[in-house]
């Protein structure tokens, strides 16, 4: 399968590299000049669970891919949430009736963004427990293991989604076909809606957060706000199961030592965060449905306050 990775940062590098290693034709799209130069000169260099792998992948800026006349079967979207619309605006000439898009971003509301550029039968959504980091331009740090849940968003998209599933399976990305990806997206949003903002404000990793006496009450309250809003949108979250799932990440043998991506963005790299697509989205939707979401509102504003203090860009 010929695959473009739209947003070849940390996660785009992981997914792109693993698909390439499995024999697929993969090209990267990114706008970060130092990253583009490094990959062109040395290849994408990955520390893959302690072993160095170098993947010589073609990388284009959105302008270059547009001019190249390249066509692909699948575009995997892996920008940050607030960059998705800009990316698809920039690469829209790459999209025709045959082009499928697989969205693996964290957060809520990306279906509305993609529907502006891609026919619904060509859209696949997923969530992932894989993680990734960049140690510099062209250098990925890929530790641990993970899984992916995925599903086409309308029934007509199932046949192609199953082909993508097979390609991901062959690449060792541990995909499963979900029968309710909307549920999976809300469930993952609860993980990010608790751990990402709170670890960032409290300046700690997931294990340290989980060991706090206040953790349980904070998680229960935030999950209850997500559940109330999700219910209005037709998804009935099993709150007890979601809370157990979040608590299962606290152990040092699961994700406990991980600093959530929001922490890495804001505290480490002084970048603005995805908060408006996680707790901020629940706050906005709550206002629309007349549901109070004070913890989500408070956390969203705390993160925006921290972004301003740190002059995040
Ligand atoms: P990242 O910032 O490392 O990568 C995004 C890339 O997209 C950057 O390299 C950026 O230059 C590029 N980009 C953005 N807009 C662009 C545009 N208009 N044109 C060209 N390039 C553009 O982000 P990431 O950590 O890989 O995260 C991607 C998504 O995956 C996020 O939604 C994140 O929450 C989610 N996620 C990340 C992890 C993780 O461990 N990093 C784990 C699970 C999910
Ligand atoms: C995470 N982390 O999704 C993933 O950092 O944004 C992130 C993220 C799976 C389980 C626990 C945390």
Short mmCIF file of C-alpha atoms and ligand atoms in Angstrom, two decimals:
data_model
loop_
_atom_site.label_atom_id
_atom_site.label_comp_id
_atom_site.label_asym_id
_atom_site.label_seq_id
_atom_site.Cartn_x
_atom_site.Cartn_y
_atom_site.Cartn_z
CA UNK A 1 0.00 0.00 0.00
CA UNK A 2 1.30 3.50 -0.80
CA UNK A 3 1.00 5.57 2.34
CA UNK A 4 1.63 9.22 3.21
CA UNK A 5 2.15 10.28 6.81
CA UNK A 6 0.68 13.76 7.25
CA UNK A 7 2.64 15.04 10.24
CA UNK A 8 5.90 13.12 10.58
CA UNK A 9 6.71 14.13 14.15
CA UNK A 10 7.06 11.63 16.99
CA UNK A 11 4.07 9.38 16.26
CA UNK A 12 4.23 9.88 12.49
CA UNK A 13 7.84 8.70 12.61
CA UNK A 14 6.88 5.60 14.60
CA UNK A 15 3.98 4.57 12.38
CA UNK A 16 5.82 5.52 9.18
CA UNK A 17 8.94 3.61 10.18
CA UNK A 18 7.09 0.45 11.18
CA UNK A 19 4.99 0.45 7.99
CA UNK A 20 8.15 1.01 5.91
CA UNK A 21 10.01 -1.83 7.68
CA UNK A 22 7.09 -4.12 6.73
CA UNK A 23 7.61 -3.34 3.03
CA UNK A 24 5.05 -0.63 2.35
CA UNK A 25 5.85 2.42 0.24
CA UNK A 26 5.81 5.24 2.79
CA UNK A 27 6.38 8.95 2.29
CA UNK A 28 6.45 11.62 4.96
CA UNK A 29 4.89 15.09 4.88
CA UNK A 30 6.10 17.73 7.33
CA UNK A 31 7.00 21.41 7.39
CA UNK A 32 9.77 21.39 9.98
CA UNK A 33 12.80 22.35 7.91
CA UNK A 34 15.55 20.97 10.17
CA UNK A 35 13.70 17.64 10.36
CA UNK A 36 13.29 17.52 6.56
CA UNK A 37 16.98 18.28 6.03
CA UNK A 38 18.14 15.71 8.60
CA UNK A 39 15.96 12.95 7.10
CA UNK A 40 17.11 13.76 3.57
CA UNK A 41 20.74 13.72 4.62
CA UNK A 42 20.90 10.81 7.08
CA UNK A 43 17.50 9.07 6.87
CA UNK A 44 15.11 8.80 9.80
CA UNK A 45 17.24 7.43 12.64
CA UNK A 46 15.29 5.59 15.30
CA UNK A 47 16.27 4.20 18.66
CA UNK A 48 13.84 1.29 18.40
CA UNK A 49 13.76 -0.36 21.83
CA UNK A 50 17.51 0.13 22.12
CA UNK A 51 18.37 -0.92 18.54
CA UNK A 52 19.25 1.69 15.91
CA UNK A 53 17.21 1.55 12.73
CA UNK A 54 17.76 3.93 9.82
CA UNK A 55 14.89 4.33 7.37
CA UNK A 56 15.52 6.19 4.14
CA UNK A 57 12.06 7.65 3.63
CA UNK A 58 11.20 10.40 1.17
CA UNK A 59 10.00 13.53 2.97
CA UNK A 60 8.13 16.46 1.43
CA UNK A 61 6.76 19.76 2.62
CA UNK A 62 3.03 20.20 1.87
CA UNK A 63 3.94 22.54 -1.01
CA UNK A 64 6.39 20.00 -2.47
CA UNK A 65 3.96 17.09 -2.25
CA UNK A 66 1.30 19.20 -3.94
CA UNK A 67 3.65 20.03 -6.82
CA UNK A 68 5.06 16.49 -7.10
CA UNK A 69 1.94 14.91 -8.60
CA UNK A 70 2.32 11.98 -6.14
CA UNK A 71 -0.82 9.95 -5.45
CA UNK A 72 -1.26 7.69 -2.43
CA UNK A 73 -3.80 5.08 -1.32
CA UNK A 74 -3.83 6.20 2.29
CA UNK A 75 -2.97 9.34 4.26
CA UNK A 76 -2.37 8.79 7.97
CA UNK A 77 -3.10 11.99 9.90
CA UNK A 78 -0.68 12.52 12.79
CA UNK A 79 -0.41 16.25 13.40
CA UNK A 80 -1.33 17.77 16.74
CA UNK A 81 -5.07 18.54 17.04
CA UNK A 82 -4.80 22.27 16.38
CA UNK A 83 -2.71 21.57 13.25
CA UNK A 84 -5.05 19.11 11.52
CA UNK A 85 -7.12 21.64 9.62
CA UNK A 86 -4.02 23.53 8.41
CA UNK A 87 -2.39 20.31 7.22
CA UNK A 88 -5.45 19.19 5.22
CA UNK A 89 -5.92 22.64 3.75
CA UNK A 90 -2.30 22.50 2.59
CA UNK A 91 -2.49 19.00 1.07
CA UNK A 92 -6.04 18.98 -0.27
CA UNK A 93 -4.89 18.61 -3.86
CA UNK A 94 -3.47 15.20 -2.87
CA UNK A 95 -6.97 13.99 -2.03
CA UNK A 96 -9.23 12.47 -4.68
CA UNK A 97 -12.13 9.99 -4.60
CA UNK A 98 -9.74 7.06 -4.14
CA UNK A 99 -7.70 8.58 -1.30
CA UNK A 100 -8.45 7.27 2.16
CA UNK A 101 -7.55 9.01 5.41
CA UNK A 102 -6.83 7.34 8.74
CA UNK A 103 -6.94 9.71 11.72
CA UNK A 104 -4.94 8.62 14.78
CA UNK A 105 -4.86 11.89 16.70
CA UNK A 106 -5.85 12.16 20.34
CA UNK A 107 -8.83 14.38 21.09
CA UNK A 108 -12.41 15.06 20.04
CA UNK A 109 -13.98 16.73 17.01
CA UNK A 110 -11.56 15.65 14.28
CA UNK A 111 -14.40 14.02 12.30
CA UNK A 112 -15.85 17.47 11.60
CA UNK A 113 -12.46 18.76 10.41
CA UNK A 114 -11.76 15.82 8.08
CA UNK A 115 -15.30 15.77 6.66
CA UNK A 116 -14.47 19.15 5.06
CA UNK A 117 -11.77 17.54 2.90
CA UNK A 118 -12.54 13.80 2.57
CA UNK A 119 -15.70 11.84 1.62
CA UNK A 120 -16.99 10.10 4.77
CA UNK A 121 -16.74 6.61 3.22
CA UNK A 122 -12.98 7.21 2.87
CA UNK A 123 -12.39 8.10 6.53
CA UNK A 124 -11.09 5.68 9.17
CA UNK A 125 -10.73 6.66 12.82
CA UNK A 126 -8.57 5.06 15.46
CA UNK A 127 -6.93 5.42 18.82
CA UNK A 128 -3.57 4.12 19.90
CA UNK A 129 -1.65 3.22 23.02
CA UNK A 130 1.68 3.35 21.16
CA UNK A 131 3.90 6.23 22.29
CA UNK A 132 6.84 8.01 20.64
CA UNK A 133 9.26 10.87 21.11
CA UNK A 134 11.79 12.84 19.09
CA UNK A 135 15.27 13.44 20.49
CA UNK A 136 16.08 15.97 17.74
CA UNK A 137 15.45 16.60 14.03
CA UNK A 138 15.38 13.27 12.18
CA UNK A 139 15.80 11.27 15.40
CA UNK A 140 12.99 9.23 16.93
CA UNK A 141 12.92 7.46 20.27
CA UNK A 142 10.54 4.52 19.99
CA UNK A 143 10.20 2.51 23.19
CA UNK A 144 7.75 -0.10 24.40
CA UNK A 145 4.77 -1.58 22.69
CA UNK A 146 1.18 -0.59 21.95
CA UNK A 147 -2.07 -1.30 20.20
CA UNK A 148 -4.47 0.39 17.81
CA UNK A 149 -8.27 0.23 17.61
CA UNK A 150 -9.73 1.32 14.29
CA UNK A 151 -12.98 1.53 12.34
CA UNK A 152 -14.42 3.17 9.22
CA UNK A 153 -16.91 5.90 10.19
CA UNK A 154 -19.64 4.84 7.72
CA UNK A 155 -20.43 1.23 6.65
CA UNK A 156 -19.28 1.80 3.04
CA UNK A 157 -15.73 2.27 4.30
CA UNK A 158 -15.40 -1.19 5.86
CA UNK A 159 -13.70 -3.04 3.00
CA UNK A 160 -10.81 -0.59 2.77
CA UNK A 161 -10.54 -0.34 6.58
CA UNK A 162 -10.00 -4.11 6.71
CA UNK A 163 -7.23 -3.81 4.11
CA UNK A 164 -5.56 -1.15 6.26
CA UNK A 165 -6.00 -3.41 9.29
CA UNK A 166 -4.12 -6.19 7.48
CA UNK A 167 -1.30 -3.81 6.52
CA UNK A 168 -0.99 -2.60 10.13
CA UNK A 169 -1.08 -6.20 11.38
CA UNK A 170 1.80 -7.14 9.12
CA UNK A 171 3.78 -4.19 10.45
CA UNK A 172 3.40 -5.38 14.06
CA UNK A 173 1.27 -2.40 15.05
CA UNK A 174 -1.25 -4.67 16.85
CA UNK A 175 -4.47 -3.32 15.35
CA UNK A 176 -7.95 -4.54 16.19
CA UNK A 177 -11.11 -3.75 14.29
CA UNK A 178 -13.40 -1.83 16.61
CA UNK A 179 -17.16 -2.14 16.39
CA UNK A 180 -17.59 1.18 18.18
CA UNK A 181 -14.67 3.48 17.52
CA UNK A 182 -16.65 6.46 18.82
CA UNK A 183 -16.67 4.74 22.22
CA UNK A 184 -12.93 4.09 21.97
CA UNK A 185 -12.30 7.75 21.13
CA UNK A 186 -14.30 8.95 24.16
CA UNK A 187 -12.54 6.38 26.38
CA UNK A 188 -9.11 7.53 25.20
CA UNK A 189 -10.22 11.17 25.62
CA UNK A 190 -10.92 10.34 29.29
CA UNK A 191 -7.33 9.07 29.67
CA UNK A 192 -5.96 12.27 28.12
CA UNK A 193 -8.58 14.46 29.84
CA UNK A 194 -7.35 13.32 33.24
CA UNK A 195 -3.65 12.50 32.90
CA UNK A 196 -2.47 15.03 30.31
CA UNK A 197 -3.68 18.28 31.90
CA UNK A 198 -3.18 17.19 35.52
CA UNK A 199 0.38 15.85 35.06
CA UNK A 200 1.22 19.08 33.22
CA UNK A 201 -0.12 21.36 35.96
CA UNK A 202 1.23 19.18 38.78
CA UNK A 203 4.60 18.72 37.01
CA UNK A 204 4.74 14.96 37.40
CA UNK A 205 4.62 11.70 35.49
CA UNK A 206 1.65 9.32 35.44
CA UNK A 207 2.99 7.15 38.29
CA UNK A 208 3.55 10.16 40.54
CA UNK A 209 0.05 11.46 39.75
CA UNK A 210 -1.48 8.06 40.49
CA UNK A 211 0.18 7.93 43.90
CA UNK A 212 -1.48 11.17 45.06
CA UNK A 213 -4.35 10.89 47.57
CA UNK A 214 -6.35 13.36 45.43
CA UNK A 215 -5.96 11.34 42.21
CA UNK A 216 -9.06 9.19 42.63
CA UNK A 217 -11.46 12.07 43.23
CA UNK A 218 -10.01 14.16 40.39
CA UNK A 219 -10.25 11.26 37.93
CA UNK A 220 -13.78 10.30 39.00
CA UNK A 221 -15.06 13.87 38.70
CA UNK A 222 -13.49 14.54 35.29
CA UNK A 223 -14.65 11.18 33.90
CA UNK A 224 -18.19 11.93 35.12
CA UNK A 225 -18.15 15.21 33.17
CA UNK A 226 -16.90 13.44 30.01
CA UNK A 227 -19.57 10.74 30.47
CA UNK A 228 -22.42 13.26 30.85
CA UNK A 229 -21.43 15.01 27.61
CA UNK A 230 -20.69 11.76 25.71
CA UNK A 231 -24.19 10.54 26.61
CA UNK A 232 -25.70 13.57 24.85
CA UNK A 233 -23.77 12.48 21.76
CA UNK A 234 -25.03 8.89 21.90
CA UNK A 235 -22.08 7.23 23.66
CA UNK A 236 -22.75 5.63 27.05
CA UNK A 237 -19.40 5.37 28.81
CA UNK A 238 -18.97 2.67 31.44
CA UNK A 239 -17.41 5.04 33.99
CA UNK A 240 -16.18 2.35 36.39
CA UNK A 241 -14.38 0.52 33.56
CA UNK A 242 -12.90 3.77 32.21
CA UNK A 243 -11.59 4.71 35.68
CA UNK A 244 -10.08 1.22 36.15
CA UNK A 245 -8.47 1.61 32.71
CA UNK A 246 -6.98 5.00 33.66
CA UNK A 247 -5.72 3.60 36.97
CA UNK A 248 -4.08 0.70 35.13
CA UNK A 249 -1.69 3.21 33.50
CA UNK A 250 -0.22 4.33 36.87
CA UNK A 251 2.10 1.35 37.30
CA UNK A 252 5.76 1.78 36.42
CA UNK A 253 5.40 -1.41 34.37
CA UNK A 254 2.62 0.10 32.20
CA UNK A 255 2.65 3.86 31.35
CA UNK A 256 3.61 5.15 34.83
CA UNK A 257 6.99 6.52 33.82
CA UNK A 258 5.53 8.36 30.80
CA UNK A 259 5.16 12.14 30.89
CA UNK A 260 2.01 12.77 28.81
CA UNK A 261 2.40 14.45 25.44
CA UNK A 262 0.85 17.66 26.85
CA UNK A 263 3.62 17.82 29.44
CA UNK A 264 6.22 17.29 26.73
CA UNK A 265 4.65 19.97 24.54
CA UNK A 266 4.24 22.67 27.17
CA UNK A 267 6.79 22.06 29.90
CA UNK A 268 9.60 20.63 27.80
CA UNK A 269 9.11 22.38 24.45
CA UNK A 270 7.06 25.51 25.31
CA UNK A 271 4.49 24.56 22.67
CA UNK A 272 0.74 25.22 22.91
CA UNK A 273 -1.30 22.16 23.83
CA UNK A 274 -4.24 20.06 22.63
CA UNK A 275 -6.35 21.05 25.69
CA UNK A 276 -9.08 22.70 23.55
CA UNK A 277 -9.68 19.32 21.85
CA UNK A 278 -9.84 17.37 25.12
CA UNK A 279 -11.18 19.05 28.29
CA UNK A 280 -11.90 22.24 26.34
CA UNK A 281 -14.05 20.28 23.86
CA UNK A 282 -16.06 18.77 26.73
CA UNK A 283 -16.50 22.22 28.29
CA UNK A 284 -17.75 23.69 24.95
CA UNK A 285 -20.04 20.74 24.24
CA UNK A 286 -21.32 20.91 27.84
CA UNK A 287 -22.28 24.55 27.33
CA UNK A 288 -24.13 23.55 24.14
CA UNK A 289 -26.11 20.81 25.94
CA UNK A 290 -26.62 22.75 29.21
CA UNK A 291 -24.36 20.40 31.20
CA UNK A 292 -22.04 21.86 33.84
CA UNK A 293 -18.40 20.77 33.44
CA UNK A 294 -16.57 22.88 36.06
CA UNK A 295 -13.50 20.66 36.37
CA UNK A 296 -12.97 20.60 32.58
CA UNK A 297 -13.50 24.36 32.41
CA UNK A 298 -11.05 24.96 35.26
CA UNK A 299 -8.38 22.63 33.90
CA UNK A 300 -8.67 24.10 30.38
CA UNK A 301 -8.17 27.60 31.77
CA UNK A 302 -5.27 26.54 34.00
CA UNK A 303 -3.49 25.07 30.97
CA UNK A 304 -4.14 28.19 28.90
CA UNK A 305 -2.81 30.25 31.81
CA UNK A 306 0.35 28.13 31.92
CA UNK A 307 0.72 28.44 28.11
CA UNK A 308 0.63 32.24 28.50
CA UNK A 309 3.10 32.27 31.40
CA UNK A 310 5.53 30.10 29.47
CA UNK A 311 4.96 32.08 26.25
CA UNK A 312 4.15 28.83 24.46
CA UNK A 313 4.02 28.96 20.67
P1 LIG B 1 4.40 16.02 16.94
O1 LIG B 1 4.28 17.46 17.29
O2 LIG B 1 5.67 15.31 17.30
O3 LIG B 1 4.18 15.83 15.37
C1 LIG B 1 3.33 16.61 14.58
C2 LIG B 1 4.08 16.95 13.30
O4 LIG B 1 3.18 17.53 12.38
C3 LIG B 1 5.22 17.95 13.55
O5 LIG B 1 6.45 17.41 13.09
C4 LIG B 1 4.81 19.17 12.71
O6 LIG B 1 5.91 19.85 12.10
C5 LIG B 1 3.89 18.55 11.68
N1 LIG B 1 2.91 19.52 11.14
C6 LIG B 1 1.92 20.13 11.81
N2 LIG B 1 1.19 20.92 10.99
C7 LIG B 1 1.75 20.79 9.77
C8 LIG B 1 1.45 21.36 8.50
N3 LIG B 1 0.44 22.23 8.30
N4 LIG B 1 2.23 21.02 7.47
C9 LIG B 1 3.25 20.16 7.64
N5 LIG B 1 3.59 19.59 8.80
C10 LIG B 1 2.84 19.90 9.86
O7 LIG B 1 3.14 15.29 17.59
P2 LIG B 1 3.00 13.77 18.10
O8 LIG B 1 3.51 13.65 19.48
O9 LIG B 1 3.51 12.87 17.04
O10 LIG B 1 1.41 13.65 18.21
C11 LIG B 1 0.56 13.49 17.07
C12 LIG B 1 -0.83 13.08 17.59
O11 LIG B 1 -0.71 11.77 18.21
C13 LIG B 1 -1.40 14.00 18.68
O12 LIG B 1 -2.79 14.07 18.56
C14 LIG B 1 -1.01 13.29 19.98
O13 LIG B 1 -1.87 13.61 21.07
C15 LIG B 1 -1.20 11.85 19.55
N6 LIG B 1 -0.46 10.86 20.37
C16 LIG B 1 0.85 11.08 20.68
C17 LIG B 1 1.53 10.14 21.43
C18 LIG B 1 2.99 10.31 21.74
O14 LIG B 1 3.54 9.49 22.51
N7 LIG B 1 3.69 11.26 21.16
C19 LIG B 1 0.87 8.99 21.89
C20 LIG B 1 -0.46 8.79 21.54
C21 LIG B 1 -1.11 9.74 20.76
C1 LIG B 2 -0.99 7.76 27.09
N1 LIG B 2 -0.51 9.00 26.68
O1 LIG B 2 -1.91 9.46 24.98
C2 LIG B 2 -1.29 6.76 26.20
O2 LIG B 2 0.74 11.24 26.13
O3 LIG B 2 -0.94 11.97 24.93
C3 LIG B 2 -0.35 11.09 25.56
C4 LIG B 2 -1.00 9.76 25.69
C5 LIG B 2 -1.79 5.55 26.66
C6 LIG B 2 -1.94 5.32 28.01
C7 LIG B 2 -1.60 6.33 28.93
C8 LIG B 2 -1.12 7.53 28.44
#
